[in-house]
Short mmCIF file of C-alpha atoms and ligand atoms in Angstrom, two decimals:
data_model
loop_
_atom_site.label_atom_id
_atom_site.label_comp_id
_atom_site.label_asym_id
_atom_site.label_seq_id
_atom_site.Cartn_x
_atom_site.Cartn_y
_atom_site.Cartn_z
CA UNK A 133 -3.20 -15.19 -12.02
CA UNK A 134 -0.50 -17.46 -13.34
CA UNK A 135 -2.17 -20.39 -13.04
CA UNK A 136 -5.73 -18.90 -14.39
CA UNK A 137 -2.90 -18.40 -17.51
CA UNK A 138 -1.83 -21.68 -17.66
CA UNK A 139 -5.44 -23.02 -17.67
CA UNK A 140 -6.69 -21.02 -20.54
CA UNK A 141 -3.66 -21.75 -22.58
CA UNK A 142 -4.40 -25.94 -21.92
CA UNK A 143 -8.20 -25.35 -22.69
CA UNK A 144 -7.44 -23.59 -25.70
CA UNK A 145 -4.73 -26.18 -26.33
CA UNK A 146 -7.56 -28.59 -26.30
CA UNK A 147 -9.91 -26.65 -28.45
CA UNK A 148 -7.30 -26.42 -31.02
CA UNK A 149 -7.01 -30.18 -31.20
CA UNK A 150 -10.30 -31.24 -31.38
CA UNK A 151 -10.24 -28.78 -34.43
CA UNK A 152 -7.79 -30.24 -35.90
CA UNK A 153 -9.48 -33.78 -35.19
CA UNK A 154 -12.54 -31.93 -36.76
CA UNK A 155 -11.07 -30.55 -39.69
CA UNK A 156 -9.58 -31.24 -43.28
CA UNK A 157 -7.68 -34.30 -42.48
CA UNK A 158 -11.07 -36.63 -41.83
CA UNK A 159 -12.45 -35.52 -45.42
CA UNK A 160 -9.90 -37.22 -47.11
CA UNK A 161 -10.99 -41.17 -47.56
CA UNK A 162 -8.25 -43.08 -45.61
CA UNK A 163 -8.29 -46.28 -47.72
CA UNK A 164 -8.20 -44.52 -51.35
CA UNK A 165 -4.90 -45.30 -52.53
CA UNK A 166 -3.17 -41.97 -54.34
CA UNK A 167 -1.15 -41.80 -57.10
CA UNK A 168 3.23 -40.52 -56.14
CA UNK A 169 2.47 -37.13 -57.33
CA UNK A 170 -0.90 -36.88 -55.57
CA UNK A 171 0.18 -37.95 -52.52
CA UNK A 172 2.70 -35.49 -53.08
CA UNK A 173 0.16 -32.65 -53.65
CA UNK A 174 -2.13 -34.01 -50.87
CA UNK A 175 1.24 -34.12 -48.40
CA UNK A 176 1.01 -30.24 -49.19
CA UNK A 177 -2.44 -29.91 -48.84
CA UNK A 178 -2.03 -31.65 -45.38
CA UNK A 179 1.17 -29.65 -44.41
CA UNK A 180 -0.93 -26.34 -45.23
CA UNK A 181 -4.24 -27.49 -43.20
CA UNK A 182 -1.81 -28.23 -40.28
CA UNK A 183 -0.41 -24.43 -40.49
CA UNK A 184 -3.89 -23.44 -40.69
CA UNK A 185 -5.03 -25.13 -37.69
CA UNK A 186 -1.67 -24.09 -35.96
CA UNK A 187 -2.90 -20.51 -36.49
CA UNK A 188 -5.79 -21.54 -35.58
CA UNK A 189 -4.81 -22.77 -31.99
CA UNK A 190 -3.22 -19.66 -31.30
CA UNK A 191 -6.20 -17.32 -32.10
CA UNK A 192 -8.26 -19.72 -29.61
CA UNK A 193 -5.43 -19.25 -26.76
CA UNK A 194 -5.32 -15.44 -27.11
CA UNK A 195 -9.09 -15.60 -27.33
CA UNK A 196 -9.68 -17.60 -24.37
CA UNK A 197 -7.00 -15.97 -22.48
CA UNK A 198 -8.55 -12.28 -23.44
CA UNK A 199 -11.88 -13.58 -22.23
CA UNK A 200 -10.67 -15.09 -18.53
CA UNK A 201 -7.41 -12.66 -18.86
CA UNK A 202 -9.73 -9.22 -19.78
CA UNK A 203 -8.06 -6.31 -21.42
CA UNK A 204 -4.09 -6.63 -22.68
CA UNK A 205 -2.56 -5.26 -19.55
CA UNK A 206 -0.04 -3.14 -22.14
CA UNK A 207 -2.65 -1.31 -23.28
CA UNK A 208 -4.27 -0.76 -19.70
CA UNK A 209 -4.01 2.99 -18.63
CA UNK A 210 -3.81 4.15 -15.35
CA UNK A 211 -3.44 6.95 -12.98
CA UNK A 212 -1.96 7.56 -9.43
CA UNK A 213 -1.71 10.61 -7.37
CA UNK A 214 0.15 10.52 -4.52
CA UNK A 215 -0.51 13.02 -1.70
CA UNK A 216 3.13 14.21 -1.62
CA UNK A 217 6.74 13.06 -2.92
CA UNK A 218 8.07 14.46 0.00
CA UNK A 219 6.25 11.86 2.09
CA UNK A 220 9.27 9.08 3.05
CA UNK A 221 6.43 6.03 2.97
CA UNK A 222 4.63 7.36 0.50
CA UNK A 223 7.85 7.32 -1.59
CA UNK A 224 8.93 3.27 -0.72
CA UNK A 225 4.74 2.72 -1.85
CA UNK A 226 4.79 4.34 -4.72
CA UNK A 227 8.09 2.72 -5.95
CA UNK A 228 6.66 -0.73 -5.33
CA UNK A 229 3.80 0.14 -6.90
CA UNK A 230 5.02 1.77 -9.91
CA UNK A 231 7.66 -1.76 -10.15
CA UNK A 232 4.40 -4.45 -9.63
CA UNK A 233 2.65 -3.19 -11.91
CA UNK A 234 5.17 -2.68 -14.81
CA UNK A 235 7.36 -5.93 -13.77
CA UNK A 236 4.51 -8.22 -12.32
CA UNK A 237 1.34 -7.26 -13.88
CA UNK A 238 2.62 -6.34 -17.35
CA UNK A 239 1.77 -3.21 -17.54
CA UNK A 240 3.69 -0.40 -19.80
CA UNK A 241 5.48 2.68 -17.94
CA UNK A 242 4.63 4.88 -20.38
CA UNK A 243 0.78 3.84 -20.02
CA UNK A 244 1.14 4.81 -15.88
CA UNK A 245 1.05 8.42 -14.72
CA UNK A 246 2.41 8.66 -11.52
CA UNK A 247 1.24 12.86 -9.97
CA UNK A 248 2.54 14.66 -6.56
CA UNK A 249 0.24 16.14 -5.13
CA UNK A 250 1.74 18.20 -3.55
CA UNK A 251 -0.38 17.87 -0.16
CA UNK A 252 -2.59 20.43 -2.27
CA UNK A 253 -6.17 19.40 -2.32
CA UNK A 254 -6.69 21.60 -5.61
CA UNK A 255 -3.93 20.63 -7.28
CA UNK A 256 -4.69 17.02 -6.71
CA UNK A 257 -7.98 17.35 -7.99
CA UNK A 258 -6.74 18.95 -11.56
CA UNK A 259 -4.08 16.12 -12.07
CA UNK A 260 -7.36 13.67 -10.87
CA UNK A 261 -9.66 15.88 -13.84
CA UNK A 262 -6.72 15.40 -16.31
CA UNK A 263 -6.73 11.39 -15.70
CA UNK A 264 -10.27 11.58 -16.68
CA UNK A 265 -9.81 13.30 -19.59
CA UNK A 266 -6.98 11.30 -20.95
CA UNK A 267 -9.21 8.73 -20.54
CA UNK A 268 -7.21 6.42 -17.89
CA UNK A 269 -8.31 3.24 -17.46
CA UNK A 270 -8.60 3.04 -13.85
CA UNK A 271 -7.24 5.44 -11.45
CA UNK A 272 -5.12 5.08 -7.58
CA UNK A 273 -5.72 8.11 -5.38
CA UNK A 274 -3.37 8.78 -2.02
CA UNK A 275 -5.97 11.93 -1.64
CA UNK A 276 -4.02 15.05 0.24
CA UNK A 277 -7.90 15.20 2.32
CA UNK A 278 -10.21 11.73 2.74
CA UNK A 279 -13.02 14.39 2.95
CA UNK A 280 -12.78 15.03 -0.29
CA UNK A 281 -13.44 11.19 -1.54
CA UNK A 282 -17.25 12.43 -2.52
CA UNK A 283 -16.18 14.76 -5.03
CA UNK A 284 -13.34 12.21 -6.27
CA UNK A 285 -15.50 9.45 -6.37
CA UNK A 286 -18.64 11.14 -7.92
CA UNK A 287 -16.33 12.76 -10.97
CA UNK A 288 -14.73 9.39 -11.57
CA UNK A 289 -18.29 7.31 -11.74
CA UNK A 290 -19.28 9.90 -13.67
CA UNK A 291 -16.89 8.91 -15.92
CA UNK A 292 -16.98 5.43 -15.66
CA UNK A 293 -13.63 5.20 -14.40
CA UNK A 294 -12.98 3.01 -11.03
CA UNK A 295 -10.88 4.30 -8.43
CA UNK A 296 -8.90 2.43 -5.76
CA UNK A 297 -8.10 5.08 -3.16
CA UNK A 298 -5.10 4.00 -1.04
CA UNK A 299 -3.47 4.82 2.30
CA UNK A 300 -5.98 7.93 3.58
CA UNK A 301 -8.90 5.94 4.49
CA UNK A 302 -12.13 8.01 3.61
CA UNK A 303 -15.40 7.49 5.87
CA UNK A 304 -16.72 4.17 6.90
CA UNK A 305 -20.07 5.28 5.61
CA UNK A 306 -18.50 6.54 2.01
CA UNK A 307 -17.31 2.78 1.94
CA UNK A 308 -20.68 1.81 2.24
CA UNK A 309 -22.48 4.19 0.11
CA UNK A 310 -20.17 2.97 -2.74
CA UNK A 311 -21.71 -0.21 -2.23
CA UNK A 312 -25.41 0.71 -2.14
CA UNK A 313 -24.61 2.96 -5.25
CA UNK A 314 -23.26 0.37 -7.50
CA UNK A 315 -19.96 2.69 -7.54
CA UNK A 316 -16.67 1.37 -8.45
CA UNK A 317 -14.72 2.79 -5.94
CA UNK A 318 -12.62 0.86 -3.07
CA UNK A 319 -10.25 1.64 -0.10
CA UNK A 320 -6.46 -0.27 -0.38
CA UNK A 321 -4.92 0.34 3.35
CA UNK A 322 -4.07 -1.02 6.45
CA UNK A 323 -6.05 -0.89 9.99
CA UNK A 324 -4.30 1.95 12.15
CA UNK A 325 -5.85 0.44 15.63
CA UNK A 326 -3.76 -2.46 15.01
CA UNK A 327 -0.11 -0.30 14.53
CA UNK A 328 -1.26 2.31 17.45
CA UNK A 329 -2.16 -1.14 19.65
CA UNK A 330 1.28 -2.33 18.73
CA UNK A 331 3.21 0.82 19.23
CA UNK A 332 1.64 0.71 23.19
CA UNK A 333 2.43 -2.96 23.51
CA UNK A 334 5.93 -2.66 22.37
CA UNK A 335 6.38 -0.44 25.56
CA UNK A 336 4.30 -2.46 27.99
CA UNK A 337 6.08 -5.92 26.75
CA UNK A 338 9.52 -3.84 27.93
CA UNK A 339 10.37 -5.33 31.76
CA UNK A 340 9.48 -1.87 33.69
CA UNK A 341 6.75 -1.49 30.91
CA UNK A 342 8.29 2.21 30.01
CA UNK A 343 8.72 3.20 33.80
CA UNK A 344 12.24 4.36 32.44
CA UNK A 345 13.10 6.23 35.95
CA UNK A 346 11.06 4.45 38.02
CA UNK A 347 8.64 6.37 39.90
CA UNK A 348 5.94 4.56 39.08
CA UNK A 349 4.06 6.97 35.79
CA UNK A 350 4.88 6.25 32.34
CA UNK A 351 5.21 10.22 31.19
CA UNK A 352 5.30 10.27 27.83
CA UNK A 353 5.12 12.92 24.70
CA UNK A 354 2.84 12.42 21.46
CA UNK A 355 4.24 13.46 18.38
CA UNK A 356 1.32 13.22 15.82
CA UNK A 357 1.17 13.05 11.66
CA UNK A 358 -1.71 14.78 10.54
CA UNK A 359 -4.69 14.76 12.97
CA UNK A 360 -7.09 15.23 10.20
CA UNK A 361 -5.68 11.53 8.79
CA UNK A 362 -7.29 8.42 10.98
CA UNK A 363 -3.71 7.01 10.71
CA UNK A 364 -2.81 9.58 13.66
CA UNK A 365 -6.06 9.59 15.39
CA UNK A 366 -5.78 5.86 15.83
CA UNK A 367 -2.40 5.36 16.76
CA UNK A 368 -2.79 7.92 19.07
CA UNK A 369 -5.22 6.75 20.76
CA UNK A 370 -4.68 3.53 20.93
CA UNK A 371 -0.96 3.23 21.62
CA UNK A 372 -2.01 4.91 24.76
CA UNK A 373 -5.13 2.46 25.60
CA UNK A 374 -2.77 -0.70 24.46
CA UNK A 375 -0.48 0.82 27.51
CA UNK A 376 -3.40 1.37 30.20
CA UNK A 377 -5.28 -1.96 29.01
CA UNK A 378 -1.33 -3.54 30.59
CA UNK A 379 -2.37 -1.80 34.23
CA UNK A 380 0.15 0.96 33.36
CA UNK A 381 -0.36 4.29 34.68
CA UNK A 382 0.33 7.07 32.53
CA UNK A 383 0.86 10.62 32.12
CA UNK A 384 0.55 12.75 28.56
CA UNK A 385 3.22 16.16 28.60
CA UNK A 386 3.01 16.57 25.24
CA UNK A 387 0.92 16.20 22.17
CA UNK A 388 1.59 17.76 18.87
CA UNK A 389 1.38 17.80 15.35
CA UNK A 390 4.24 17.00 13.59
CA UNK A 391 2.64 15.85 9.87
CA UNK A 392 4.54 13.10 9.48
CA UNK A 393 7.73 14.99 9.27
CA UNK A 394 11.29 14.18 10.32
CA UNK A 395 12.39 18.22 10.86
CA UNK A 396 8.91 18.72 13.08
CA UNK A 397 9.53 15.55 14.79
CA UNK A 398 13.26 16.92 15.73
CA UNK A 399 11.93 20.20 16.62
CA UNK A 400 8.58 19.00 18.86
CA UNK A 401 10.99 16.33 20.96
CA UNK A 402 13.92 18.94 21.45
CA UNK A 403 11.28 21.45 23.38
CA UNK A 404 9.51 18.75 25.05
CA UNK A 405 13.36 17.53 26.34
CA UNK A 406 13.73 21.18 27.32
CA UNK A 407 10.71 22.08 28.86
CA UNK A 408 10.20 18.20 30.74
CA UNK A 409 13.48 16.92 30.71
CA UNK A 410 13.79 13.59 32.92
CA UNK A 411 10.06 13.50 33.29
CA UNK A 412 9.80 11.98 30.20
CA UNK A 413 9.99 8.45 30.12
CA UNK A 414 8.41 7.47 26.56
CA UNK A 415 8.68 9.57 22.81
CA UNK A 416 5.28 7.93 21.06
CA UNK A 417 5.60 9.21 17.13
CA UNK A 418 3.49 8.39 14.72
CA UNK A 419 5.46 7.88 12.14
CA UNK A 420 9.37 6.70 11.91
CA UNK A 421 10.15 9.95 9.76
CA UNK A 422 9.23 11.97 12.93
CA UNK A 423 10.99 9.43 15.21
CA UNK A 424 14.43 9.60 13.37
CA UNK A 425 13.77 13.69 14.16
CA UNK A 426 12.95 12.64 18.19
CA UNK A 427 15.67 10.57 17.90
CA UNK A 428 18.52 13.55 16.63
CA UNK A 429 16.57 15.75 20.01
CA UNK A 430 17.18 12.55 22.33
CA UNK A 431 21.01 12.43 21.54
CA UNK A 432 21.46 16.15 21.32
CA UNK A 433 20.03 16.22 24.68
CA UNK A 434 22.39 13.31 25.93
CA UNK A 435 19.46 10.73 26.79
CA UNK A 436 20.00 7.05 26.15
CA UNK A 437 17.41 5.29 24.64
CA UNK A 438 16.66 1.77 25.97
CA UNK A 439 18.35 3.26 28.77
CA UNK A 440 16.26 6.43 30.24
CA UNK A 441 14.05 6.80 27.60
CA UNK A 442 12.20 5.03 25.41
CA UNK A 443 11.14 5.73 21.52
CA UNK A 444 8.30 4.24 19.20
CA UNK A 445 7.40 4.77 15.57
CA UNK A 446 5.62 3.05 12.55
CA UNK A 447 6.14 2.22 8.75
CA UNK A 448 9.49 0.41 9.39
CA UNK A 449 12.10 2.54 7.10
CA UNK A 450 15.11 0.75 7.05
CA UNK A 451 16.61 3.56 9.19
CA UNK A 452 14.86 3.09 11.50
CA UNK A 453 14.71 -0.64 11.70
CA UNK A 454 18.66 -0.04 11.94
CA UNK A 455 17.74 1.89 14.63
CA UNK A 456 15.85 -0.92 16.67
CA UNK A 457 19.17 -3.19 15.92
CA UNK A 458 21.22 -0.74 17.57
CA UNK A 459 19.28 0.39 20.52
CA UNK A 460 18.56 3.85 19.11
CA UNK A 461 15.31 2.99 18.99
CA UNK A 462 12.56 0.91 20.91
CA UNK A 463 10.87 -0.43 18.59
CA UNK A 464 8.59 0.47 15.23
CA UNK A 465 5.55 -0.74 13.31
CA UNK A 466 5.95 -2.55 9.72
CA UNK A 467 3.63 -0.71 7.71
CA UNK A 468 3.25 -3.35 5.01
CA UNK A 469 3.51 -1.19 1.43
CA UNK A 470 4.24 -4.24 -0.25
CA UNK A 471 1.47 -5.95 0.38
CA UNK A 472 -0.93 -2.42 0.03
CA UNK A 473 0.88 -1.71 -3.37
CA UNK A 474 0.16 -4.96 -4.55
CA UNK A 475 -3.74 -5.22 -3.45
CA UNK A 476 -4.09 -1.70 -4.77
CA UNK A 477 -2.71 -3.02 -8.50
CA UNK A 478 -4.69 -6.21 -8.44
CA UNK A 479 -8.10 -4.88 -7.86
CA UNK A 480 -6.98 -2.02 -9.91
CA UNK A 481 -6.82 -4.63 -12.48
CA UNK A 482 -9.78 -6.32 -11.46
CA UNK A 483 -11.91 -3.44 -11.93
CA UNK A 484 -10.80 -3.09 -15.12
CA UNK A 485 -11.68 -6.24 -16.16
CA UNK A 486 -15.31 -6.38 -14.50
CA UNK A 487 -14.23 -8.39 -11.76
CA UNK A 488 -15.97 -8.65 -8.48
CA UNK A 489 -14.14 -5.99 -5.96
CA UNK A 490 -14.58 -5.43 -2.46
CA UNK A 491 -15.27 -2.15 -0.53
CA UNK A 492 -12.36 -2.44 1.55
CA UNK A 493 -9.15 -4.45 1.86
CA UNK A 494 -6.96 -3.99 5.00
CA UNK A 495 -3.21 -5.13 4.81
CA UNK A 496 -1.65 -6.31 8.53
CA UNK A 497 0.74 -4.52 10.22
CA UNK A 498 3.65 -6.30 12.15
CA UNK A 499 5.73 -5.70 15.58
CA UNK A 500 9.31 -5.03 15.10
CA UNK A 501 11.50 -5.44 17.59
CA UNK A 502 15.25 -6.75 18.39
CA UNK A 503 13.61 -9.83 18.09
CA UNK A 504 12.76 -9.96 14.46
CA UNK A 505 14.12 -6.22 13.23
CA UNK A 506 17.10 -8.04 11.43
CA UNK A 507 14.13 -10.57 9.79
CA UNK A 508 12.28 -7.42 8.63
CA UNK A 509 15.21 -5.79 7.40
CA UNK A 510 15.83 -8.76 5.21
CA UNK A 511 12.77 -7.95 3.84
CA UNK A 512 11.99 -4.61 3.25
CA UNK A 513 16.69 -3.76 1.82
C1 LIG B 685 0.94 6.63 7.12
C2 LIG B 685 2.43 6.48 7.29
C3 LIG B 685 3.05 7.85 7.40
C4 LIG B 685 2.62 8.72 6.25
C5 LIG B 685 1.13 8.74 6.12
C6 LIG B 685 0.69 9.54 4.91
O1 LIG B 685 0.36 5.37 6.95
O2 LIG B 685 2.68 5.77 8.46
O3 LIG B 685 4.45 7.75 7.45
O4 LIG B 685 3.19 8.20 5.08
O5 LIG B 685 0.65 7.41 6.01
O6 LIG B 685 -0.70 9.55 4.82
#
């Protein structure tokens, strides 16, 4: 971006001169000599054709800029809806976001609406109705259900408004359909397999691979976000595969829903403690808000972790990255909402400047463990 800047200020740099080169100053015949006071009047002349092709040169930059640039990002207008506030990743991605695109991209606050949605599907769907009407730009949905991306998506093309959806991936097939259509519509996120693969091989990389008491079954409990969201299908499932695919045998006591909070997490580990007790070798959450909640059961219940009992989550909140310092915690997943936040603004952007945009744009997740949790918490403080 900054350097597409700094090209279309030197080419209209170089417009401007050859206008000047062009201009007044070669109409005047060089050898005539001029009498004092004409010179004078002609030195004014000159000074005043200079200003002129001063102003000149800047109405080429801004025009050349506007035309590789596209529309004045302070006047670009756009809207976000988040699923839920309450959400403690959705709140570090919507911060970022909110900060790239006023600080990096240029863009005004008060031209960026920023709705909870208050994991209502309705009420989403009003504040998405009112961006169209104001007339947004561009919009950036965290939708409270990916099944209802059709309706989303149709309203907005209907309205010639793109839309960047963002961390609730909808249907491979939607993605595609977008494409076929001709619809301005794209998916910002990051590949769950990958975080649900790296969740199981943080436990099978561990020296008795999770076998915390030895007898030979990794017995473990599964406290899920929201199965309806791929994020907990997939790391479900394949945290457990990532673990068999090591030759580990394994056992499931528990799997339940905890959507993605810390209170459920608490409350699901603390009656799987109760009810299994030193069966349980391995807490797998699918999120870090639910593992700090596992975590409060696993010390009310006087286990050790890294010592009888391991614990897993994703997104990498700085708690919980603390955590993995300290040996409260196993390990956790960085769920990279830098990197979505900032994808989701660019091709924001670039939709609303008629750029090319794909259908999808993943964002990697990476390990953290002792090994690099005080690297990551560099990062992300
Ligand atoms: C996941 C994240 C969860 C929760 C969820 C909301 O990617 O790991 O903590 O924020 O998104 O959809």
């Amino acid at each position: 971006m900054k350097l597409r800047k700094v090209m279309a200020v030197s080419l209209a740099a170089a417009m401007a001169l050859s206008m000047t080169a062009c201009g007044g100053g070669s109409s005047q015949p060089a050898e005539t000599p001029a009498p004092t006071e004409a010179a004078a009047a002609q030195g004014e002349t000159k000074a005043e054709e200079a200003a002129d092709a001063a102003d000149a040169a800047t109405e080429a930059a801004e025009s050349v800029e506007k035309a590789v640039e596209g529309k004045d990002p302070a006047e670009i207008k756009v809207g976000i809806s988040i699923y839920q506030f309450a959400d403690n990743f959705m709140t570090l991605y919507r911060t970022e976001l909110e900060n790239y695109l006023v600080n990096e991209l240029g863009l005004k606050k008060e031209n960026i609406s920023i709705m909870d949605g208050k994991n209502d599907q309705g009420e989403q769907m009003n504040q998405i109705r009112n961006f169209i009407t104001q007339g947004c730009d561009v919009l950036i949905v965290n939708l409270v259900q990916a099944s209802s991306e059709p309706t989303v998506t149709e309203e907005c093309a209907a309205a010639n408004i793109p839309v960047v959806y963002i961390n609730r991936e909808p249907e491979a097939e939607r993605e595609q359909a977008w494409v076929d259509g001709g619809i301005k519509a794209t998916y910002v996120g990051a590949d769950a397999r990958q975080s649900g693969t790296f969740q199981g091989e943080e436990i099978a990389e561990l020296e008795n691979k999770g076998d915390a008491d030895g007898d030979g079954v990794v017995r473990y409990i599964m406290v899920q976000g929201d199965p309806e969201n791929v994020d907990a299908q997939y790391r479900t499932e394949k945290s457990i595969e990532a673990l068999t695919a090591a030759g580990v045998e394994v056992e499931e006591l528990v799997k339940m829903r905890g959507d993605w909070d810390q209170t459920k997490g608490q409350e699901i580990t603390a009656n799987a403690l109760s009810q299994h007790g030193a069966k349980i070798d391995v807490v797998f959450c699918n999120n870090d808000a639910m593992a700090l909640g596992a975590l409060q059961a696993i010390e009310a219940a006087g286990r050790k972790v890294n010592e009888d009992i391991y614990l897993v989550g994703v997104d990498a909140l700085v708690e919980a990255v603390e955590n993995v310092m300290n040996d409260k915690m196993t390990g956790t997943v960085f769920n990279d909402y830098f990197g979505q936040a900032h994808t989701a603004a660019d091709v924001a952007l670039d939709f609303v400047n008629g750029k090319d945009v794909e259908k999808v744009y993943m964002v990697d997740y990476v390990k953290v463990t002792t090994e690099n949790a005080a690297e990551i918490l560099e990062l992300i403080k």
